[in-house]
Amino acid sequence: MVPEVRGWEGRERMRVLHGVAERARRRVGVCIAAALAAGCQGDGVAAPGASAWDGAACGPATVVRLEPLQAATLDCGAGTTVTLAGNGAAYLLVPQFATDAGPPRASGYTIGATSEPAAAREPAPASEPARPNARSPGSAPRSAAPAPPTEPRPRALPAAPAHAAAGAFQLAFDAALRAHELHAAAARPEAPRSVASPRRAVVPPPPPPPLGSSRSFSVLMTAGSRPTFRPVVARLVYAGSAILLYQDTRAPADGFTAPQLARFGELFDEVLYPLAVATFGEPSDIDANGRLIVLLSPAVNAVTPAAECAAGGFLGGFFTGYDLTSTHATSNRGEIFYAAVPDAGGAVSCSHSVAELERAIPAVFLHELQHLISFSQHVVVRRGPAEAPWLNEALSKVAEELGSLRYERQAAASARTPGAGPLFPDSARAYILPLLSASYRYLLRTDTSSLTLRTDDDPGLAWRGGAWLLLRWLGDQKGQADFYRRLEQTTLTGTANIAAAAGEPFRALFADFSLSLYTDSLPGLPKSAIPARNRFATRTLRRIYQEAAGAAFPIAPLALPARGTVTASMLPGTMAFYRLVTPAGAATVTVTLAAPGGGPLAAGLRPQLGVFRLPAGP
């Protein structure tokens, strides 16, 4: 009997429950047709809300029938073909390598279509010979008979403002810190889980030191296998319920005034810190002071050579797990965020005005505070491994967005006419524009920027933008703060952490995320018409790029000929986009996703094909 998949009405009714056995998950593909009607029996029962990821496997007998705006994902680890309904139906086809294993090396694939006339079968023309890796990274796949894409190819990237967190120097320094933390966590002796309490979990914080009191610190100057430190003395200039703000006694005289320091401290204490804690949970409190220390020091400025600033930006601030794990005299043994100080005259390194740092440092603070929470929860509290760098960085990008979301809501609440104000008020732009720029770059090259194999030593921005989109979509689907908190408060890492927190296989999530990058906001349709699983809730992708930068939407699916083959390549952890319009006189169209030689793709790549039936139209 031919297994036939009729639509995916169950996509929003069926989601894999926590703890579903692997044998049950494998059976879904066998019984999916019955599940849509009455549900499978035995250990293959599809519970309400279960994902339809493995509803069918690619193979010669697989038929998928979708109504407009319905989707399916086919497992192509053993088979190569799927038959779709024709007669003019249009489809978005998204081949994917949903893996986090193996080296970040491109693998060739072919994708093609053969139409089946309604009356009589005609011989199909010869396909274009397979050409593995026939294109350079970032270029469009080669097609046997390309047709114009449905949306114009963008001609410009949105520009991000000068911003410490967007610069190569900040990224490289962060990379070295995260690498050290991975090693430090792996080297720690095993200890019982949950041996430490998070900050303020048991008792109220003790009284802070008196304002104006001094304290010595060691500031990390070089990150790597042989770190160096600089001793400094700083005075307490602000004491709040969550933050102690210290400023180095050697800060340039043209820096923050006392009122500016007070406002800075209030921003960290009353706005930014609560945003991060509400989303990710509390950090540890190994120094038992009940507060996070923020240290403003010209030593942080000095980490960036002045010659690097123009090309690579500057180090705005950082957190290091060294302070939480090392007992060496250079460890400050507490939760600390280090930040640069204003230096308009450039006496230390790059020239930075007060206004520049007031714009840049808050987003850096949120970014680094997530790293602090992640390390303290995974390593200090639970004595587990540090989070995988790519997921750690993705969560920090979500943290940056928290500032934008806060000011967006504030502006919307104060607007006299709902929806009349700008999408991103000035107060939000320093937080969101770097994310938009990086994610735009990612959407231009989704098949060459791996989300699951990148580590934080990659200086590129594109994969970080994609990682933000992945975590943004996951949060929208799984409950925002509750989901992000589950990712932090565990010893799991990487895709295993995501699967456990979401309650379904990573492959299912990656499949629908990949489709959502394009289907989130289809032109000419209200967003509410798109199934919730195939769109973002917090953002509307086409709108944010258009309104923030006036840029065309970056994904332009390549037109797949109804009778032809495309040869291309992808990295693990990536996807590509194609559009297929079936001939009006063809009852069915068979789509093939295969290795360049014609056989199945390597199962280790986790190859799968996302299919979304597009609405009728040009």
Coordinates of C-alpha atoms in Angstrom, one line a residue:
M1 CA 0.0 0.0 0.0
V2 CA 1.3 3.5 -0.9
P3 CA 1.6 5.6 2.3
E4 CA -0.2 8.8 1.6
V5 CA 0.1 11.9 3.7
R6 CA -2.9 14.2 3.4
G7 CA -2.1 17.6 4.8
W8 CA -0.8 18.4 8.2
E9 CA -3.9 19.5 10.1
G10 CA -2.3 17.7 13.0
R11 CA 0.8 19.9 12.9
E12 CA -0.7 22.2 15.5
R13 CA -2.5 19.4 17.4
M14 CA 0.4 17.0 17.7
R15 CA 3.7 17.6 19.4
V16 CA 6.1 15.1 20.9
L17 CA 5.7 14.8 24.6
H18 CA 8.7 14.9 27.0
G19 CA 10.2 11.5 27.4
V20 CA 8.7 9.8 24.3
A21 CA 10.8 6.8 23.5
E22 CA 12.8 6.7 20.3
R23 CA 11.0 3.6 19.1
A24 CA 7.7 5.4 19.3
R25 CA 9.1 8.4 17.3
R26 CA 10.4 6.1 14.6
R27 CA 7.0 4.5 14.1
V28 CA 5.3 7.8 13.3
G29 CA 6.4 7.6 9.7
V30 CA 4.8 4.2 9.4
C31 CA 1.4 5.1 10.8
I32 CA 1.1 8.8 9.9
A33 CA -1.8 8.4 7.5
A34 CA -3.8 6.6 10.2
A35 CA -2.7 9.1 12.8
L36 CA -4.2 12.0 11.0
A37 CA -7.6 10.2 11.0
A38 CA -7.7 8.3 14.3
G39 CA -4.2 8.1 15.8
C40 CA -1.7 5.2 16.0
Q41 CA -2.0 2.5 18.5
G42 CA 0.5 1.0 21.0
D43 CA 3.9 2.7 21.5
G44 CA 3.4 4.8 18.4
V45 CA 0.5 6.9 19.7
A46 CA 0.8 10.4 18.4
A47 CA -0.3 12.6 21.4
P48 CA -2.1 15.9 20.8
G49 CA 0.5 18.5 19.8
A50 CA 3.0 16.0 18.4
S51 CA 5.4 17.2 15.7
A52 CA 4.8 15.8 12.2
W53 CA 8.5 15.9 11.4
D54 CA 8.9 12.2 10.6
G55 CA 5.4 11.7 9.2
A56 CA 7.0 10.0 6.2
A57 CA 10.4 9.0 4.7
C58 CA 11.6 9.8 1.2
G59 CA 11.0 6.8 -1.0
P60 CA 9.4 5.7 -4.3
A61 CA 6.1 5.0 -2.6
T62 CA 5.8 8.2 -0.6
V63 CA 3.0 10.6 -1.7
V64 CA 2.4 13.9 0.1
R65 CA -0.9 15.8 -0.5
L66 CA -1.0 19.2 1.0
E67 CA -3.6 22.0 0.9
P68 CA -2.3 25.6 0.5
L69 CA -0.3 26.8 3.6
Q70 CA 0.2 23.2 4.9
A71 CA 3.7 21.7 5.4
A72 CA 5.5 18.4 5.8
T73 CA 9.0 17.3 6.4
L74 CA 10.4 14.1 4.8
D75 CA 13.3 12.1 6.2
C76 CA 15.7 11.5 3.3
G77 CA 18.3 9.5 5.2
A78 CA 17.5 6.3 3.3
G79 CA 15.3 7.2 0.3
T80 CA 15.5 9.9 -2.3
T81 CA 12.1 10.7 -3.7
V82 CA 8.7 12.1 -2.8
T83 CA 5.7 12.6 -5.0
L84 CA 3.6 15.8 -4.7
A85 CA 0.3 16.7 -6.2
G86 CA 0.6 18.7 -9.4
N87 CA -1.9 20.6 -11.6
G88 CA -0.3 24.0 -11.0
A89 CA 0.4 23.6 -7.3
A90 CA 3.3 25.7 -6.1
Y91 CA 5.7 24.6 -3.4
L92 CA 8.5 25.8 -1.3
L93 CA 11.2 23.1 -1.0
V94 CA 13.8 23.3 1.7
P95 CA 16.5 20.6 1.7
Q96 CA 18.3 20.5 5.1
F97 CA 21.2 18.9 6.8
A98 CA 19.9 18.9 10.4
T99 CA 23.0 17.7 12.2
D100 CA 25.5 19.0 14.8
A101 CA 28.0 16.2 14.1
G102 CA 31.0 16.0 11.8
P103 CA 33.4 18.7 10.4
P104 CA 32.0 21.9 8.9
R105 CA 32.6 20.7 5.4
A106 CA 30.2 21.2 2.5
S107 CA 28.5 18.1 1.0
G108 CA 27.1 18.0 -2.5
Y109 CA 23.5 17.2 -3.3
T110 CA 21.1 17.2 -6.2
I111 CA 17.5 18.2 -6.2
G112 CA 15.3 17.8 -9.1
A113 CA 11.7 17.3 -10.3
T114 CA 10.0 15.0 -12.8
S115 CA 6.4 15.7 -13.7
E116 CA 3.8 13.1 -14.5
P117 CA 1.2 14.0 -17.2
A118 CA -2.4 13.4 -16.3
A119 CA -3.1 11.3 -19.4
A120 CA 0.1 9.7 -20.6
R121 CA 3.6 9.4 -19.4
E122 CA 6.2 11.2 -21.5
P123 CA 9.9 10.5 -21.5
A124 CA 11.7 12.9 -19.2
P125 CA 14.6 14.9 -20.6
A126 CA 18.1 14.0 -19.3
S127 CA 19.0 15.8 -16.1
E128 CA 22.0 18.0 -15.8
P129 CA 25.0 16.0 -14.8
A130 CA 25.8 16.2 -11.1
R131 CA 28.4 18.7 -10.2
P132 CA 29.3 18.5 -6.5
N133 CA 30.5 21.7 -5.0
A134 CA 29.9 23.4 -8.4
R135 CA 29.5 26.8 -6.8
S136 CA 31.5 29.0 -4.6
P137 CA 30.3 29.7 -1.0
G138 CA 27.5 32.3 -0.9
S139 CA 26.6 32.0 -4.6
A140 CA 23.3 30.8 -5.9
P141 CA 22.9 27.1 -6.8
R142 CA 23.2 26.2 -10.5
S143 CA 20.1 25.2 -12.2
A144 CA 19.4 23.3 -15.5
A145 CA 16.7 25.9 -16.4
P146 CA 16.5 28.7 -13.9
A147 CA 13.5 31.0 -13.8
P148 CA 13.1 34.4 -12.2
P149 CA 12.7 34.2 -8.4
T150 CA 9.4 35.3 -6.9
E151 CA 11.0 38.1 -4.9
P152 CA 13.8 40.4 -6.0
R153 CA 17.3 39.6 -4.9
P154 CA 18.3 42.2 -2.3
R155 CA 21.0 44.7 -3.4
A156 CA 22.2 46.0 0.0
L157 CA 22.7 45.0 3.6
P158 CA 21.3 47.1 6.4
A159 CA 24.0 49.0 8.2
A160 CA 24.5 48.5 11.9
P161 CA 25.7 51.4 14.0
A162 CA 29.2 51.5 15.5
H163 CA 28.9 49.0 18.3
A164 CA 31.3 47.1 20.5
A165 CA 29.4 43.9 20.4
A166 CA 29.3 43.9 16.6
G167 CA 33.1 44.3 16.2
A168 CA 35.6 41.5 15.3
F169 CA 37.8 42.4 18.3
Q170 CA 34.9 41.9 20.8
L171 CA 34.0 38.6 19.1
A172 CA 37.6 37.4 19.2
F173 CA 38.1 38.2 22.8
D174 CA 34.8 36.6 23.8
A175 CA 35.8 33.5 21.8
A176 CA 39.0 33.1 23.8
L177 CA 37.1 33.5 27.0
R178 CA 34.4 30.9 26.1
A179 CA 37.2 28.5 25.0
H180 CA 38.9 28.9 28.3
E181 CA 35.6 28.2 30.1
L182 CA 35.0 25.0 28.2
H183 CA 38.5 23.8 29.3
A184 CA 38.0 25.0 32.9
A185 CA 34.6 23.3 33.2
A186 CA 36.0 20.0 31.8
A187 CA 38.9 20.1 34.2
R188 CA 36.8 20.6 37.3
P189 CA 36.5 17.5 39.6
E190 CA 33.1 15.9 39.7
A191 CA 30.8 17.0 42.5
P192 CA 27.2 16.4 43.5
R193 CA 24.7 18.2 41.3
S194 CA 23.0 21.4 42.6
V195 CA 25.6 22.1 45.2
A196 CA 25.3 25.8 45.1
S197 CA 22.3 28.2 45.4
P198 CA 21.6 30.9 42.9
R199 CA 21.9 34.5 44.0
R200 CA 19.4 35.6 46.6
A201 CA 17.6 32.3 46.6
V202 CA 17.7 31.8 50.3
V203 CA 18.3 35.0 52.2
P204 CA 18.0 38.7 51.3
P205 CA 21.3 40.4 50.1
P206 CA 23.5 41.8 52.8
P207 CA 23.9 45.6 53.1
P208 CA 26.3 46.9 50.4
P209 CA 29.7 48.5 51.2
P210 CA 29.5 52.3 51.8
L211 CA 29.5 54.6 48.7
G212 CA 33.0 55.9 48.0
S213 CA 34.7 52.9 49.6
S214 CA 37.6 51.4 47.6
R215 CA 38.4 47.8 46.5
S216 CA 41.2 46.2 44.5
F217 CA 40.5 44.1 41.4
S218 CA 42.6 42.2 38.8
V219 CA 41.5 42.9 35.2
L220 CA 42.1 40.3 32.5
M221 CA 44.2 41.9 29.8
T222 CA 44.9 39.0 27.4
A223 CA 42.7 35.9 27.0
G224 CA 44.2 32.6 26.0
S225 CA 46.4 29.8 27.4
R226 CA 48.6 32.3 29.2
P227 CA 46.3 35.1 30.5
T228 CA 47.7 38.3 31.9
F229 CA 46.1 40.7 34.4
R230 CA 46.4 44.3 35.6
P231 CA 45.7 45.3 39.2
V232 CA 43.4 48.3 39.7
V233 CA 41.8 50.1 42.5
A234 CA 38.1 51.2 42.1
R235 CA 35.6 53.2 44.2
L236 CA 32.0 52.2 44.7
V237 CA 29.9 54.9 42.9
Y238 CA 26.5 53.2 42.9
A239 CA 24.9 50.6 45.1
G240 CA 21.5 49.1 44.2
S241 CA 19.5 46.0 45.1
A242 CA 21.1 44.0 42.3
I243 CA 24.2 45.9 41.1
L244 CA 27.4 47.4 42.7
L245 CA 29.0 49.8 40.2
Y246 CA 32.7 50.5 40.7
Q247 CA 34.8 53.0 38.7
D248 CA 38.6 52.7 38.4
T249 CA 40.4 55.5 40.2
R250 CA 42.5 56.0 37.0
A251 CA 39.5 56.6 34.8
P252 CA 40.1 59.7 32.5
A253 CA 38.8 62.9 33.8
D254 CA 36.6 63.6 30.7
G255 CA 34.5 60.5 31.5
F256 CA 31.2 60.0 33.4
T257 CA 30.0 62.7 35.8
A258 CA 28.5 61.6 39.1
P259 CA 24.9 62.1 37.8
Q260 CA 25.7 60.1 34.7
L261 CA 27.2 57.3 36.8
A262 CA 24.1 57.2 38.9
R263 CA 21.9 56.9 35.8
F264 CA 24.1 54.2 34.4
G265 CA 23.9 52.3 37.7
E266 CA 20.1 52.6 37.8
L267 CA 19.8 51.3 34.2
F268 CA 21.8 48.2 35.0
D269 CA 20.2 47.7 38.4
E270 CA 16.5 48.5 37.7
V271 CA 16.1 47.7 34.0
L272 CA 18.7 45.4 32.4
Y273 CA 19.6 43.0 35.2
P274 CA 15.9 42.3 36.0
L275 CA 15.2 41.7 32.3
A276 CA 18.0 39.1 32.0
V277 CA 17.1 37.3 35.3
A278 CA 13.4 37.1 34.4
T279 CA 14.4 35.5 31.1
F280 CA 17.3 33.2 32.0
G281 CA 17.2 32.8 35.8
E282 CA 19.6 34.0 38.6
P283 CA 23.4 33.7 38.4
S284 CA 25.4 32.1 41.1
D285 CA 26.6 34.1 44.1
I286 CA 30.0 32.7 45.1
D287 CA 31.1 35.9 46.9
A288 CA 27.8 35.9 48.9
N289 CA 27.3 39.7 48.4
G290 CA 23.9 39.2 46.8
R291 CA 24.8 41.5 43.9
L292 CA 26.5 41.6 40.5
I293 CA 29.6 43.8 40.3
V294 CA 30.0 46.1 37.3
L295 CA 33.6 47.5 37.1
L296 CA 34.3 50.4 34.7
S297 CA 38.0 50.5 34.1
P298 CA 40.4 52.0 31.5
A299 CA 42.2 48.7 31.7
V300 CA 39.4 47.3 29.6
N301 CA 40.0 50.1 27.0
A302 CA 43.6 49.2 26.9
V303 CA 42.9 45.6 25.9
T304 CA 42.1 47.0 22.4
P305 CA 45.1 48.3 20.5
A306 CA 44.3 51.8 19.1
A307 CA 45.3 50.5 15.6
E308 CA 42.5 47.9 15.8
C309 CA 39.6 50.2 16.4
A310 CA 38.9 51.4 12.9
A311 CA 38.8 47.9 11.4
G312 CA 37.8 45.6 14.2
G313 CA 35.9 47.8 16.7
F314 CA 36.8 47.7 20.4
L315 CA 36.2 45.7 23.5
G316 CA 33.2 47.2 25.2
G317 CA 33.0 44.7 28.1
F318 CA 33.3 41.1 29.1
F319 CA 32.6 38.4 31.7
T320 CA 35.1 35.6 32.4
G321 CA 34.4 32.3 34.1
Y322 CA 37.9 32.5 35.5
D323 CA 36.5 34.6 38.4
L324 CA 34.1 31.8 39.3
T325 CA 36.4 28.8 39.0
S326 CA 40.0 29.8 39.8
T327 CA 41.4 30.2 43.3
H328 CA 44.5 32.0 42.0
A329 CA 45.3 35.4 43.4
T330 CA 44.4 37.0 40.1
S331 CA 40.8 35.7 40.3
N332 CA 38.4 38.2 41.8
R333 CA 36.2 35.3 43.1
G334 CA 32.9 36.8 42.3
E335 CA 30.4 37.6 39.6
I336 CA 31.7 40.6 37.7
F337 CA 31.1 42.4 34.4
Y338 CA 34.0 44.5 33.2
A339 CA 33.4 47.5 30.9
A340 CA 35.3 50.3 29.2
V341 CA 35.2 53.9 30.3
P342 CA 34.7 57.1 28.3
D343 CA 38.0 58.5 27.0
A344 CA 37.2 61.3 24.6
G345 CA 40.9 62.3 24.3
G346 CA 42.1 58.8 23.4
A347 CA 44.6 58.8 26.3
V348 CA 44.3 55.0 26.8
S349 CA 43.4 53.6 23.4
C350 CA 40.5 54.4 21.1
S351 CA 38.6 57.6 21.6
H352 CA 35.2 57.0 23.2
S353 CA 32.7 59.7 24.2
V354 CA 30.2 59.4 27.1
A355 CA 27.3 59.2 24.6
E356 CA 29.0 56.4 22.6
L357 CA 29.5 54.2 25.6
E358 CA 26.0 55.0 26.9
R359 CA 24.7 53.6 23.6
A360 CA 27.0 50.6 23.3
I361 CA 27.7 49.2 26.8
P362 CA 24.1 48.3 27.8
A363 CA 23.7 45.7 25.0
V364 CA 27.2 44.4 25.8
F365 CA 26.1 44.1 29.4
L366 CA 23.0 42.0 28.5
H367 CA 25.1 39.8 26.2
E368 CA 27.8 39.1 28.8
L369 CA 25.3 38.7 31.6
Q370 CA 23.8 35.8 29.8
H371 CA 27.2 34.2 29.5
L372 CA 27.6 34.7 33.2
I373 CA 24.3 33.1 34.0
S374 CA 24.9 30.2 31.6
F375 CA 28.4 29.5 33.1
S376 CA 27.3 29.8 36.7
Q377 CA 24.2 27.6 36.2
H378 CA 25.8 24.9 34.1
V379 CA 29.2 24.8 35.8
V380 CA 29.1 26.4 39.2
V381 CA 25.6 25.4 40.4
R382 CA 25.3 22.0 38.7
R383 CA 29.0 21.1 38.2
G384 CA 28.3 20.2 34.5
P385 CA 30.0 21.2 31.2
A386 CA 29.9 24.7 29.9
E387 CA 27.2 25.3 27.2
A388 CA 28.2 24.6 23.6
P389 CA 29.7 27.9 22.3
W390 CA 27.2 28.3 19.4
L391 CA 24.2 27.9 21.7
N392 CA 25.8 30.0 24.4
E393 CA 26.3 32.8 21.8
A394 CA 22.7 32.4 20.5
L395 CA 21.3 32.9 24.0
S396 CA 23.4 36.0 24.4
K397 CA 22.0 37.4 21.2
V398 CA 18.5 36.8 22.7
A399 CA 19.7 38.7 25.7
E400 CA 20.7 41.7 23.6
E401 CA 17.2 41.7 22.1
L402 CA 15.6 42.0 25.5
G403 CA 16.7 45.6 25.7
S404 CA 15.0 46.4 22.3
L405 CA 11.8 44.5 23.3
R406 CA 11.6 46.5 26.5
Y407 CA 11.8 49.9 24.7
E408 CA 9.6 48.8 21.9
R409 CA 6.9 47.9 24.4
Q410 CA 7.4 51.2 26.2
A411 CA 7.1 53.2 23.0
A412 CA 4.0 51.3 22.0
A413 CA 2.4 51.9 25.3
S414 CA 3.0 55.6 25.2
A415 CA 1.9 56.1 21.5
R416 CA -1.4 58.0 21.2
T417 CA -2.4 55.9 18.2
P418 CA -1.5 52.2 18.3
G419 CA 0.9 51.2 15.6
A420 CA 1.5 54.8 14.6
G421 CA 5.1 55.0 15.9
P422 CA 8.3 53.6 14.4
L423 CA 8.9 49.9 14.6
F424 CA 12.1 50.5 16.5
P425 CA 12.3 53.7 18.6
D426 CA 15.7 55.3 19.0
S427 CA 16.0 53.8 22.5
A428 CA 15.8 50.3 21.0
R429 CA 18.1 50.7 18.0
A430 CA 21.4 50.1 19.7
Y431 CA 20.1 46.7 20.9
I432 CA 18.4 45.5 17.7
L433 CA 20.2 46.9 14.7
P434 CA 23.3 44.7 15.1
L435 CA 21.0 41.7 15.3
L436 CA 19.2 42.7 12.2
S437 CA 22.4 43.3 10.3
A438 CA 23.9 39.9 11.3
S439 CA 20.7 38.0 10.7
Y440 CA 20.2 39.7 7.3
R441 CA 23.7 38.5 6.3
Y442 CA 22.8 35.0 7.5
L443 CA 19.6 34.9 5.4
L444 CA 21.6 35.8 2.3
R445 CA 23.7 32.6 2.8
T446 CA 21.7 30.0 4.8
D447 CA 23.5 27.1 3.1
T448 CA 27.0 28.3 3.9
S449 CA 26.6 29.4 7.6
S450 CA 26.2 26.4 9.9
L451 CA 24.2 27.1 13.0
T452 CA 25.1 23.9 14.8
L453 CA 28.8 23.4 14.0
R454 CA 30.1 27.0 14.4
T455 CA 32.1 27.7 17.5
D456 CA 32.6 31.1 19.0
D457 CA 36.0 31.4 17.5
D458 CA 34.5 32.1 14.2
P459 CA 34.8 35.9 13.7
G460 CA 31.9 36.1 11.2
L461 CA 28.6 37.7 12.0
A462 CA 26.3 35.7 9.7
W463 CA 26.0 32.5 11.8
R464 CA 25.4 34.5 14.9
G465 CA 22.5 36.3 13.2
G466 CA 21.1 32.9 12.3
A467 CA 21.6 31.5 15.8
W468 CA 19.5 34.5 17.1
L469 CA 16.7 33.7 14.7
L470 CA 16.7 30.1 15.7
L471 CA 16.5 30.9 19.4
R472 CA 13.9 33.6 18.7
W473 CA 11.7 31.1 16.9
L474 CA 12.2 28.5 19.6
G475 CA 11.2 31.0 22.3
D476 CA 8.1 32.0 20.3
Q477 CA 7.1 28.4 19.9
K478 CA 8.0 27.1 23.4
G479 CA 7.2 29.9 25.8
Q480 CA 9.8 32.6 25.8
A481 CA 11.3 32.9 29.3
D482 CA 10.3 29.4 30.5
F483 CA 12.1 27.8 27.5
Y484 CA 15.2 30.0 27.8
R485 CA 15.4 29.3 31.5
R486 CA 15.3 25.5 30.9
L487 CA 18.2 25.8 28.6
E488 CA 20.2 27.5 31.3
Q489 CA 19.3 25.3 34.3
T490 CA 20.7 22.0 33.2
T491 CA 23.8 20.0 32.5
L492 CA 22.8 19.3 28.9
T493 CA 24.4 21.2 26.1
G494 CA 23.9 21.9 22.4
T495 CA 21.1 20.2 20.4
A496 CA 20.5 17.7 23.2
N497 CA 19.7 20.7 25.5
I498 CA 17.3 22.2 22.9
A499 CA 15.5 18.9 22.4
A500 CA 15.0 18.3 26.1
A501 CA 13.9 21.9 26.8
A502 CA 11.5 21.8 23.8
G503 CA 10.2 18.3 24.4
E504 CA 10.7 17.1 20.8
P505 CA 13.6 16.1 18.5
F506 CA 16.0 18.8 17.3
R507 CA 15.4 17.6 13.8
A508 CA 11.7 18.4 14.0
L509 CA 12.5 21.9 15.4
F510 CA 15.2 22.6 12.8
A511 CA 12.8 21.5 10.0
D512 CA 10.0 23.9 10.9
F513 CA 12.4 26.7 11.8
S514 CA 13.9 26.4 8.3
L515 CA 10.5 26.7 6.7
S516 CA 9.5 29.6 8.9
L517 CA 12.4 31.7 7.7
Y518 CA 10.5 32.1 4.5
T519 CA 6.9 31.4 5.3
D520 CA 6.8 33.7 8.4
S521 CA 5.2 36.6 6.4
L522 CA 4.3 35.6 2.9
P523 CA 3.6 38.6 0.6
G524 CA -0.1 39.4 0.1
L525 CA -1.3 37.3 3.1
P526 CA -2.2 38.3 6.6
K527 CA 0.3 36.7 9.0
S528 CA -2.5 35.1 11.0
A529 CA -3.2 32.9 7.9
I530 CA 0.2 31.1 8.3
P531 CA 0.1 28.2 10.7
A532 CA 1.7 29.1 14.0
R533 CA 4.4 26.5 13.6
N534 CA 5.5 28.1 10.4
R535 CA 6.0 31.7 11.6
F536 CA 7.6 33.8 14.3
A537 CA 5.4 35.4 17.0
T538 CA 7.6 38.2 18.2
R539 CA 9.0 39.4 14.9
T540 CA 7.7 39.7 11.3
L541 CA 10.8 39.1 9.2
R542 CA 9.9 40.9 6.1
R543 CA 8.7 43.9 8.0
I544 CA 11.7 44.3 10.3
Y545 CA 14.2 44.3 7.5
Q546 CA 12.1 46.6 5.4
E547 CA 11.3 49.2 8.1
A548 CA 14.7 49.1 9.8
A549 CA 16.8 49.4 6.7
G550 CA 14.6 49.6 3.6
A551 CA 16.1 46.4 2.4
A552 CA 14.5 43.7 0.2
F553 CA 13.8 40.4 1.9
P554 CA 17.1 38.4 1.6
I555 CA 15.7 34.9 0.8
A556 CA 14.9 34.5 -2.9
P557 CA 14.2 30.8 -3.5
L558 CA 15.7 29.5 -6.7
A559 CA 13.1 28.4 -9.2
L560 CA 13.3 24.6 -9.6
P561 CA 12.4 23.4 -13.1
A562 CA 9.4 21.1 -13.1
R563 CA 11.6 18.7 -15.2
G564 CA 15.2 19.3 -14.4
T565 CA 17.9 19.0 -11.7
V566 CA 20.0 21.4 -9.6
T567 CA 23.4 20.5 -8.2
A568 CA 24.6 22.3 -5.2
S569 CA 26.2 21.8 -1.8
M570 CA 25.5 22.7 1.8
L571 CA 27.3 22.6 5.2
P572 CA 25.9 20.5 8.0
G573 CA 23.4 22.6 10.1
T574 CA 22.2 24.5 7.1
M575 CA 19.3 24.7 4.6
A576 CA 18.6 26.0 1.1
F577 CA 15.4 27.3 -0.6
Y578 CA 13.8 26.4 -3.8
R579 CA 10.4 27.2 -5.4
L580 CA 8.6 24.6 -7.6
V581 CA 5.5 25.4 -9.7
T582 CA 4.0 22.2 -11.1
P583 CA 2.8 22.1 -14.7
A584 CA -1.0 22.6 -15.1
G585 CA -1.3 19.4 -17.0
A586 CA 0.7 17.2 -14.6
A587 CA -1.2 15.1 -12.1
T588 CA 1.9 14.6 -9.9
V589 CA 5.5 15.7 -9.7
T590 CA 8.2 13.6 -8.2
V591 CA 10.9 15.5 -6.3
T592 CA 14.3 13.9 -5.8
L593 CA 16.8 14.8 -3.1
A594 CA 19.9 12.7 -3.5
A595 CA 23.7 12.5 -3.4
P596 CA 25.5 13.7 -6.5
G597 CA 25.9 10.1 -7.7
G598 CA 22.1 9.5 -7.4
G599 CA 22.0 7.4 -4.2
P600 CA 20.8 8.5 -0.8
L601 CA 22.6 11.2 1.0
A602 CA 24.8 10.2 4.0
A603 CA 22.5 9.4 6.9
G604 CA 25.0 11.2 9.2
L605 CA 24.0 14.5 7.6
R606 CA 20.5 14.0 8.8
P607 CA 19.1 15.0 5.4
Q608 CA 15.5 16.0 5.2
L609 CA 13.2 17.9 2.8
G610 CA 10.8 20.5 4.1
V611 CA 7.8 21.0 1.8
F612 CA 5.3 23.9 2.2
R613 CA 2.5 24.4 -0.3
L614 CA 2.4 28.0 -1.3
P615 CA -0.9 29.9 -2.0
A616 CA -2.0 30.2 -5.6
G617 CA -0.7 33.2 -7.5
P618 CA 2.1 34.3 -9.7

